[in-house]
PDB file of N, CA, C and O in Angstrom:
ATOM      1  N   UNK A   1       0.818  -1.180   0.000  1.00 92.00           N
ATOM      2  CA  UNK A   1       0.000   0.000   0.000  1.00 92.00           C
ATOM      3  C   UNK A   1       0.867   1.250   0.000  1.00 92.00           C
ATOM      4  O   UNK A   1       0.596   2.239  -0.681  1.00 92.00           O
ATOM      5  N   UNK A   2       2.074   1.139   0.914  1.00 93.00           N
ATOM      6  CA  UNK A   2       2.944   2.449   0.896  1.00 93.00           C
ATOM      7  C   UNK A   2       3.163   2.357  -0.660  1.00 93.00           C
ATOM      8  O   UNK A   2       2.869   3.416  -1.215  1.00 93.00           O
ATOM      9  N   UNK A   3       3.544   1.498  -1.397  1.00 92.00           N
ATOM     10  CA  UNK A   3       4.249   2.164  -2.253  1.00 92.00           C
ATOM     11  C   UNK A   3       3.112   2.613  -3.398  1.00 92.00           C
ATOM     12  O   UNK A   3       3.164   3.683  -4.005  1.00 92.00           O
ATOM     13  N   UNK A   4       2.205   1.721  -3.558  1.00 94.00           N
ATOM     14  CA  UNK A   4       0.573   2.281  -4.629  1.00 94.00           C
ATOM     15  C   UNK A   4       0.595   3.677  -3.866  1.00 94.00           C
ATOM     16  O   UNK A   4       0.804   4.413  -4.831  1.00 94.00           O
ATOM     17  N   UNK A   5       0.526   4.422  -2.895  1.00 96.00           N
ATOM     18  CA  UNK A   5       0.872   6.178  -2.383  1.00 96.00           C
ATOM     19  C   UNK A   5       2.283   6.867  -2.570  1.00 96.00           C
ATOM     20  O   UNK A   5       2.580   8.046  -2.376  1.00 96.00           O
ATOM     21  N   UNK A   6       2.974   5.947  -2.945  1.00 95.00           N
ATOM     22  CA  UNK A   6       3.828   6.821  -2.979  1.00 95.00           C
ATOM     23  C   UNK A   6       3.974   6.903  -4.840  1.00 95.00           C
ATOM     24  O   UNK A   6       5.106   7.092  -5.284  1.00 95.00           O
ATOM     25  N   UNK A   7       3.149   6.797  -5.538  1.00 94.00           N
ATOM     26  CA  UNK A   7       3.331   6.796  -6.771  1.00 94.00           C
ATOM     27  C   UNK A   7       3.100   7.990  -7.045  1.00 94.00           C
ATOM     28  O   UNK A   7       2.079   8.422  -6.511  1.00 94.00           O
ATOM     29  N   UNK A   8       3.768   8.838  -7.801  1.00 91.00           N
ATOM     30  CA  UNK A   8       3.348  10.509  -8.233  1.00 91.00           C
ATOM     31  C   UNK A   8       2.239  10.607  -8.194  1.00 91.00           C
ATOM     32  O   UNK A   8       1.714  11.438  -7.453  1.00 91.00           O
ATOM     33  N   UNK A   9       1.518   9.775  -8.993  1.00 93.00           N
ATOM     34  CA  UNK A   9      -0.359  10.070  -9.041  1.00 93.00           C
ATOM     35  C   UNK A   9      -0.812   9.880  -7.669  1.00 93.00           C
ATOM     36  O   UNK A   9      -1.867  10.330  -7.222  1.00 93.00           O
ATOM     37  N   UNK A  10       0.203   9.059  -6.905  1.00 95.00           N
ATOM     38  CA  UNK A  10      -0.980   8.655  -5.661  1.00 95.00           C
ATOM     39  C   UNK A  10      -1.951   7.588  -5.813  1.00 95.00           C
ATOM     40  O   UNK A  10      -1.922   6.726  -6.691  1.00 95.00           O
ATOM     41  N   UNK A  11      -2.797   7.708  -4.911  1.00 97.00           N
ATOM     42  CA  UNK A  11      -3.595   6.558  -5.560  1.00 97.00           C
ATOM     43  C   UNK A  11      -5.915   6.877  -4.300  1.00 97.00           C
ATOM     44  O   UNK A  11      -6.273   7.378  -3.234  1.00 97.00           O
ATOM     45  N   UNK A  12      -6.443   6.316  -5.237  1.00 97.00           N
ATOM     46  CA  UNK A  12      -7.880   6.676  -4.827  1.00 97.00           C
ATOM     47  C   UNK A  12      -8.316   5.645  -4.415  1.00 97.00           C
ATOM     48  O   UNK A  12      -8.078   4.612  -5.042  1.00 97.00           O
ATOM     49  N   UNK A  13      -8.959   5.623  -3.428  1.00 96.00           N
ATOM     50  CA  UNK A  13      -9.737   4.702  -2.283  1.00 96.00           C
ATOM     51  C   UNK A  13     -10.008   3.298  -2.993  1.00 96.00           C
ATOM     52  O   UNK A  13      -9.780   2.150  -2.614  1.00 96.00           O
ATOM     53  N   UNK A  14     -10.886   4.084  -4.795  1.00 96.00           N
ATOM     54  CA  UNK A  14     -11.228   2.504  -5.070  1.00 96.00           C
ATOM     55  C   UNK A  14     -10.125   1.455  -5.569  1.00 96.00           C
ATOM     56  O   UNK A  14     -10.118   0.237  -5.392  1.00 96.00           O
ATOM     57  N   UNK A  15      -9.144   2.301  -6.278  1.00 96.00           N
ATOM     58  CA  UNK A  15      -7.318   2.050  -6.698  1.00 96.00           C
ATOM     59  C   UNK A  15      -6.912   1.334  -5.294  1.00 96.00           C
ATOM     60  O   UNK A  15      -6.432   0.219  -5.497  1.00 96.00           O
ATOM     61  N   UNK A  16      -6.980   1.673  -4.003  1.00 97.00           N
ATOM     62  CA  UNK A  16      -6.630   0.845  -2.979  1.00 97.00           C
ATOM     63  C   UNK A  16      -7.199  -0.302  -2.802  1.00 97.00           C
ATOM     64  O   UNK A  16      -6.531  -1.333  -2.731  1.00 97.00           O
ATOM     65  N   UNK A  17      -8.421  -0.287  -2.713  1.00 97.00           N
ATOM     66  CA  UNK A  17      -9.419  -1.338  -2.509  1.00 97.00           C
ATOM     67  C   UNK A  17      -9.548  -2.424  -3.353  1.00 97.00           C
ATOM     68  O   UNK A  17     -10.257  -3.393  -3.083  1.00 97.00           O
ATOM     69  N   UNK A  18      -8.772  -2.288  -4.554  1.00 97.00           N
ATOM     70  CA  UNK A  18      -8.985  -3.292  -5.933  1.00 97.00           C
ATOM     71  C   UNK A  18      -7.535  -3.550  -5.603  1.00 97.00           C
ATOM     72  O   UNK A  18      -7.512  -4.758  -5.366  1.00 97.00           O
ATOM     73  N   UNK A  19      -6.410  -3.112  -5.469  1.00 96.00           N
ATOM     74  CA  UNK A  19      -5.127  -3.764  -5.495  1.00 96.00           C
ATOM     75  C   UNK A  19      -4.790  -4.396  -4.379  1.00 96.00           C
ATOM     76  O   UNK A  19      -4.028  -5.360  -4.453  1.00 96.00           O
ATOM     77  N   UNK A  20      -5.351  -3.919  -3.016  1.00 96.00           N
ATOM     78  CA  UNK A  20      -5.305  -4.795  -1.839  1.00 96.00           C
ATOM     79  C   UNK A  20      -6.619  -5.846  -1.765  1.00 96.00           C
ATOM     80  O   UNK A  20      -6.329  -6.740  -0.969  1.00 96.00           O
ATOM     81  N   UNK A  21      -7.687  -6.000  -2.209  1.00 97.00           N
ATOM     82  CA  UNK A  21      -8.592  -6.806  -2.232  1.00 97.00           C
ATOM     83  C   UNK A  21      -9.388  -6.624  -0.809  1.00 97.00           C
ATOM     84  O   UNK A  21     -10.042  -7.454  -0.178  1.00 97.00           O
ATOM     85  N   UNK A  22      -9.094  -5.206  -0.518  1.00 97.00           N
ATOM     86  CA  UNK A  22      -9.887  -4.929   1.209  1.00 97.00           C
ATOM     87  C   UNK A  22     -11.081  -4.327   0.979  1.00 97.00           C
ATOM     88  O   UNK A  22     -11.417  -3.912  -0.130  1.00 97.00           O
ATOM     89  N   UNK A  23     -11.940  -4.234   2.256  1.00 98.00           N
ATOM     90  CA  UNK A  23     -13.309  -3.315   1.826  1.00 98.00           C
ATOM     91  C   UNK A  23     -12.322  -2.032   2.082  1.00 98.00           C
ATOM     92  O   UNK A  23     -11.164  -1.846   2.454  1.00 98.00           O
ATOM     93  N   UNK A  24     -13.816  -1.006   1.535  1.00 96.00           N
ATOM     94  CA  UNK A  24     -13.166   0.343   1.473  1.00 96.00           C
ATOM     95  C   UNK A  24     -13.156   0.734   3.270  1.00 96.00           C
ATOM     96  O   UNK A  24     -12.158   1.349   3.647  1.00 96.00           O
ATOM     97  N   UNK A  25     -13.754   0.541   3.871  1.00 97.00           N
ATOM     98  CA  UNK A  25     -13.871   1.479   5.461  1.00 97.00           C
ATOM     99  C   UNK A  25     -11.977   0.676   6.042  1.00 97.00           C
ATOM    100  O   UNK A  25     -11.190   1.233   6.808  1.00 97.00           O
ATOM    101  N   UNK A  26     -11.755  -0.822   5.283  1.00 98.00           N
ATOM    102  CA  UNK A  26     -10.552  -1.279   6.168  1.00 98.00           C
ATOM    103  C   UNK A  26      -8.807  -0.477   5.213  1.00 98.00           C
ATOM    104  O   UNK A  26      -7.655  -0.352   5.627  1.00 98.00           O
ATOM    105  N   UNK A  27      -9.628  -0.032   3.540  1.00 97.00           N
ATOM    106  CA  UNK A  27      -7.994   0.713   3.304  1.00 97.00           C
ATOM    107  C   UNK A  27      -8.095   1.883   4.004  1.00 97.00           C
ATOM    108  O   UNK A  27      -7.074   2.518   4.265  1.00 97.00           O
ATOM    109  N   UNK A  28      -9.743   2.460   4.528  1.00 97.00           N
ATOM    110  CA  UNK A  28      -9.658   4.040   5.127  1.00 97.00           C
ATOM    111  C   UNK A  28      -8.876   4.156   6.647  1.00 97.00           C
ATOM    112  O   UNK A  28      -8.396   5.105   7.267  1.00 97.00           O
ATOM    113  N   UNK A  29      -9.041   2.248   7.001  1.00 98.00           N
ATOM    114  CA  UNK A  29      -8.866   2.515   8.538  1.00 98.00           C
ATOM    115  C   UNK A  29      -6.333   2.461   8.216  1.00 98.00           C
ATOM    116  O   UNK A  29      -5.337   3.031   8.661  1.00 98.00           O
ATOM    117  N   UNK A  30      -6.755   1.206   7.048  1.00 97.00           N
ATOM    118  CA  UNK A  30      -5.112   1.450   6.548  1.00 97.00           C
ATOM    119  C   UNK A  30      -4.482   3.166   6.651  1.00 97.00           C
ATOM    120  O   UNK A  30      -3.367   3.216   7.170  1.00 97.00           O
ATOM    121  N   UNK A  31      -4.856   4.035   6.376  1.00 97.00           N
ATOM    122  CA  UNK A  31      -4.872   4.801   6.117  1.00 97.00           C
ATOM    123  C   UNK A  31      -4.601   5.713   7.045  1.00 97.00           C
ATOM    124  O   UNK A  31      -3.740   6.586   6.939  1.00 97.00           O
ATOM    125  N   UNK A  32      -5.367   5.526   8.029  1.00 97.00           N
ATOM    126  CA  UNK A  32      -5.359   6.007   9.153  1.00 97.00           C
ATOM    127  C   UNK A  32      -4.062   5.628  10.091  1.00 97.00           C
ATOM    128  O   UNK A  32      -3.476   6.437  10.810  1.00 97.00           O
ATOM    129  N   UNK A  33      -3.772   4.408   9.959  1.00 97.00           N
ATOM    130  CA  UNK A  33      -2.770   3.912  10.705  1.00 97.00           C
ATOM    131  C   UNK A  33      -1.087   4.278  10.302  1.00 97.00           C
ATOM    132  O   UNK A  33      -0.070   4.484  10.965  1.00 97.00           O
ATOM    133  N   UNK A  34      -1.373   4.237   9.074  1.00 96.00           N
ATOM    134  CA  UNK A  34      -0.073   4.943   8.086  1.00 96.00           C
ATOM    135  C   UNK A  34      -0.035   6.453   8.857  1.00 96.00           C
ATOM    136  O   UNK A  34       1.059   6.960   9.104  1.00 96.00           O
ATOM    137  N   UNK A  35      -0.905   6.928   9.108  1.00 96.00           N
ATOM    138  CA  UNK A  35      -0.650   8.450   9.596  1.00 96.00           C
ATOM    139  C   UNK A  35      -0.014   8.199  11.203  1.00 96.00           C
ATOM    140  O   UNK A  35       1.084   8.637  11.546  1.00 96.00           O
ATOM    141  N   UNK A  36      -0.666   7.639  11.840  1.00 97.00           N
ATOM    142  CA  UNK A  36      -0.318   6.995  13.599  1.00 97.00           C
ATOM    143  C   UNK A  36       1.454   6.545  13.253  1.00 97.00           C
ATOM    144  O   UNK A  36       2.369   6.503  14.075  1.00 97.00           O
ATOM    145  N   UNK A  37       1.512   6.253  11.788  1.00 96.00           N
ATOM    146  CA  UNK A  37       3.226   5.625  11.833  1.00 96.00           C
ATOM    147  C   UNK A  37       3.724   6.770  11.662  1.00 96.00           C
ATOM    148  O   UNK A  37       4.911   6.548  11.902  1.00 96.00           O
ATOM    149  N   UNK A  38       3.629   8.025  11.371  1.00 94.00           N
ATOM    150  CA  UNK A  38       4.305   9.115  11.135  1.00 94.00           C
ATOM    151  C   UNK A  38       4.597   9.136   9.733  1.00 94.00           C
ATOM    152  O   UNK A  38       5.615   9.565   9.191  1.00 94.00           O
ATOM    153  N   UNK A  39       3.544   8.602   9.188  1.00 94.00           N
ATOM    154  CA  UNK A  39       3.428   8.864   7.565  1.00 94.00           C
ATOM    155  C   UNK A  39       2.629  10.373   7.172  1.00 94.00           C
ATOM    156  O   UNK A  39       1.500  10.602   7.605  1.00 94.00           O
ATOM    157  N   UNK A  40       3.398  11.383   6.272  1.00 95.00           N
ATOM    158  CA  UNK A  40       2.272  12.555   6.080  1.00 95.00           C
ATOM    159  C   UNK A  40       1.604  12.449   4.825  1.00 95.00           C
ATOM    160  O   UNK A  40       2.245  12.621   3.788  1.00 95.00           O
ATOM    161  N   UNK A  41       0.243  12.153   4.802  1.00 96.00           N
ATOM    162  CA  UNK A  41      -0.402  11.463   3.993  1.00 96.00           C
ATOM    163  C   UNK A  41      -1.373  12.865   3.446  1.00 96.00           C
ATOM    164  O   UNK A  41      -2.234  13.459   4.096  1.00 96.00           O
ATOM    165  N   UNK A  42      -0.839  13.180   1.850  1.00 95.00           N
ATOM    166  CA  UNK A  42      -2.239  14.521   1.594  1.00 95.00           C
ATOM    167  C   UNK A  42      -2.859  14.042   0.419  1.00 95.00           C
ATOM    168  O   UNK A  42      -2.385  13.376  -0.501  1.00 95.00           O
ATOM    169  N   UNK A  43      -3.826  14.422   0.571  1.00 95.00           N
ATOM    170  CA  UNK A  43      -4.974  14.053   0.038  1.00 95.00           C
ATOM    171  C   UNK A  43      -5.295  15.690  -0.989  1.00 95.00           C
ATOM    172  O   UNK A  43      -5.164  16.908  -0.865  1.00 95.00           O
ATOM    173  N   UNK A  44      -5.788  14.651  -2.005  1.00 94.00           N
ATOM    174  CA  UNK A  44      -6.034  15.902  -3.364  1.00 94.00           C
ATOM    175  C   UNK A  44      -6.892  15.620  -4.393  1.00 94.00           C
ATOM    176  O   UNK A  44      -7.465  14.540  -4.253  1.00 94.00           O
ATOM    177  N   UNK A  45      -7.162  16.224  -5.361  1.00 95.00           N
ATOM    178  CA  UNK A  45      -8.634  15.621  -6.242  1.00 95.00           C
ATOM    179  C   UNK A  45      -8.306  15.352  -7.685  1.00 95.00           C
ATOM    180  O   UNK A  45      -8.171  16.245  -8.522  1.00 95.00           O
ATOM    181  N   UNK A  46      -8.194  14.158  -7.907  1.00 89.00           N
ATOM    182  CA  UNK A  46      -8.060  13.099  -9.291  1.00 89.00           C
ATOM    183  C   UNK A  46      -9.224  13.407 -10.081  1.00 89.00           C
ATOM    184  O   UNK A  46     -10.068  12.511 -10.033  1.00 89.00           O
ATOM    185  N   UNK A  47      -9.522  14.377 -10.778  1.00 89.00           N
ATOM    186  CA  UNK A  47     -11.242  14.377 -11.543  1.00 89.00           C
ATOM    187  C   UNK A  47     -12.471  14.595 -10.097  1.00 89.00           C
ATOM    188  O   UNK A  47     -12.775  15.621  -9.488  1.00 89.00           O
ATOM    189  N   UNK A  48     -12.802  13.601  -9.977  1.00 92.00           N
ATOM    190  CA  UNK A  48     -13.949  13.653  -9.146  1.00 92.00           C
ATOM    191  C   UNK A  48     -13.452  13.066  -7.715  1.00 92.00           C
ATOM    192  O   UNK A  48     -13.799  13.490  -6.613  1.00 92.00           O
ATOM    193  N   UNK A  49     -12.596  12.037  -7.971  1.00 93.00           N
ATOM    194  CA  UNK A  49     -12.363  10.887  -6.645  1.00 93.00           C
ATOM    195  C   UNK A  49     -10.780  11.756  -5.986  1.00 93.00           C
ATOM    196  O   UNK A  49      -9.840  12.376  -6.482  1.00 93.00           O
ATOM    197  N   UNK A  50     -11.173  11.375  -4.758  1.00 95.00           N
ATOM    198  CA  UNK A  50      -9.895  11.807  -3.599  1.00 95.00           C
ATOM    199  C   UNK A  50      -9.024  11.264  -3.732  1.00 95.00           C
ATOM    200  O   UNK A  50      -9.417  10.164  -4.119  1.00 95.00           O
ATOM    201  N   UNK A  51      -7.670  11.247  -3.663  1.00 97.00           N
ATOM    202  CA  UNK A  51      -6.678  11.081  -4.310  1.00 97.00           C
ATOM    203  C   UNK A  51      -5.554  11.098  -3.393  1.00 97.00           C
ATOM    204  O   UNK A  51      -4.848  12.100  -3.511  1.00 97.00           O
ATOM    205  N   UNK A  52      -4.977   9.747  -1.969  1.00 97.00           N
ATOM    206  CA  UNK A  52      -4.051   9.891  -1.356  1.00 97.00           C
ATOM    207  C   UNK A  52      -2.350   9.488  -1.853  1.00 97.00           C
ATOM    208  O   UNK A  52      -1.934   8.508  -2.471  1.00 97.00           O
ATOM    209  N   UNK A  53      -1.545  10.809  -1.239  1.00 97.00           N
ATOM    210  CA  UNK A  53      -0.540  10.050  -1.645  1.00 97.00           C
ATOM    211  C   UNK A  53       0.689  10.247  -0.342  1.00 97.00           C
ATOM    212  O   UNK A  53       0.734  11.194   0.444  1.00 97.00           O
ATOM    213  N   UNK A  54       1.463   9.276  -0.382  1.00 95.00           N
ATOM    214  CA  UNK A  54       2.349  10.091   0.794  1.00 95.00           C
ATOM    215  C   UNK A  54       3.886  10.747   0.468  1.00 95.00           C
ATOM    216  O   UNK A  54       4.592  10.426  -0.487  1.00 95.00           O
ATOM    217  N   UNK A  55       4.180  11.640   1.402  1.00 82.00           N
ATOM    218  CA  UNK A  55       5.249  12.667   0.841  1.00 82.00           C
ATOM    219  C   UNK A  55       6.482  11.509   0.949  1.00 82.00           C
ATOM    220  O   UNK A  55       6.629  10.734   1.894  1.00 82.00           O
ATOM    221  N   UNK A  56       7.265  11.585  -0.173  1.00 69.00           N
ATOM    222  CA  UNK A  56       8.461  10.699   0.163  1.00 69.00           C
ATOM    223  C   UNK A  56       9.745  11.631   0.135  1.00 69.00           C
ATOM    224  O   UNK A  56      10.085  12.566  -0.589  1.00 69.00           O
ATOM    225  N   UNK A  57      10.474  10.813   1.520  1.00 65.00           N
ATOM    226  CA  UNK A  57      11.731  11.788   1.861  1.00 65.00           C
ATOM    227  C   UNK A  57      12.247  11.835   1.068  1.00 65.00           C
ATOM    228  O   UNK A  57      11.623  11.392   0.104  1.00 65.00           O
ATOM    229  N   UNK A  58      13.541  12.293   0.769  1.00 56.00           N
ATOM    230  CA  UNK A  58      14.889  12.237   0.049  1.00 56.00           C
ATOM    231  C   UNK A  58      14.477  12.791  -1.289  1.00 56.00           C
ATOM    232  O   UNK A  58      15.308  12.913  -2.189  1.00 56.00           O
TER     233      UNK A  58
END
């Protein structure tokens, strides 16, 4: 999952949910937990759908 976010585009809830095979509320809760790791996770708008990606160091 880190790395489907860390792709320039980032990646959208249903893009998570189809490549991990999870429901959507368990990549939102993924998501959540990535932030608790000290991941900075921003969120932005792909067309219509939300669009997370995370900042990568270096």
């Amino acid at each position: 999952m880190v790395a489907l976010l860390q792709r320039s585009e980032g990646a959208t809830l249903d893009e998570i949910v189809e490549v991990t095979d999870w429901q959507s509320h368990t990549a939102r809760a993924a998501l959540t937990g990535l932030r608790k790791k000290g991941h900075a996770i921003a969120k932005t708008k792909r067309e219509e759908a939300t669009c997370y990606s995370i900042m990568v160091e270096g």
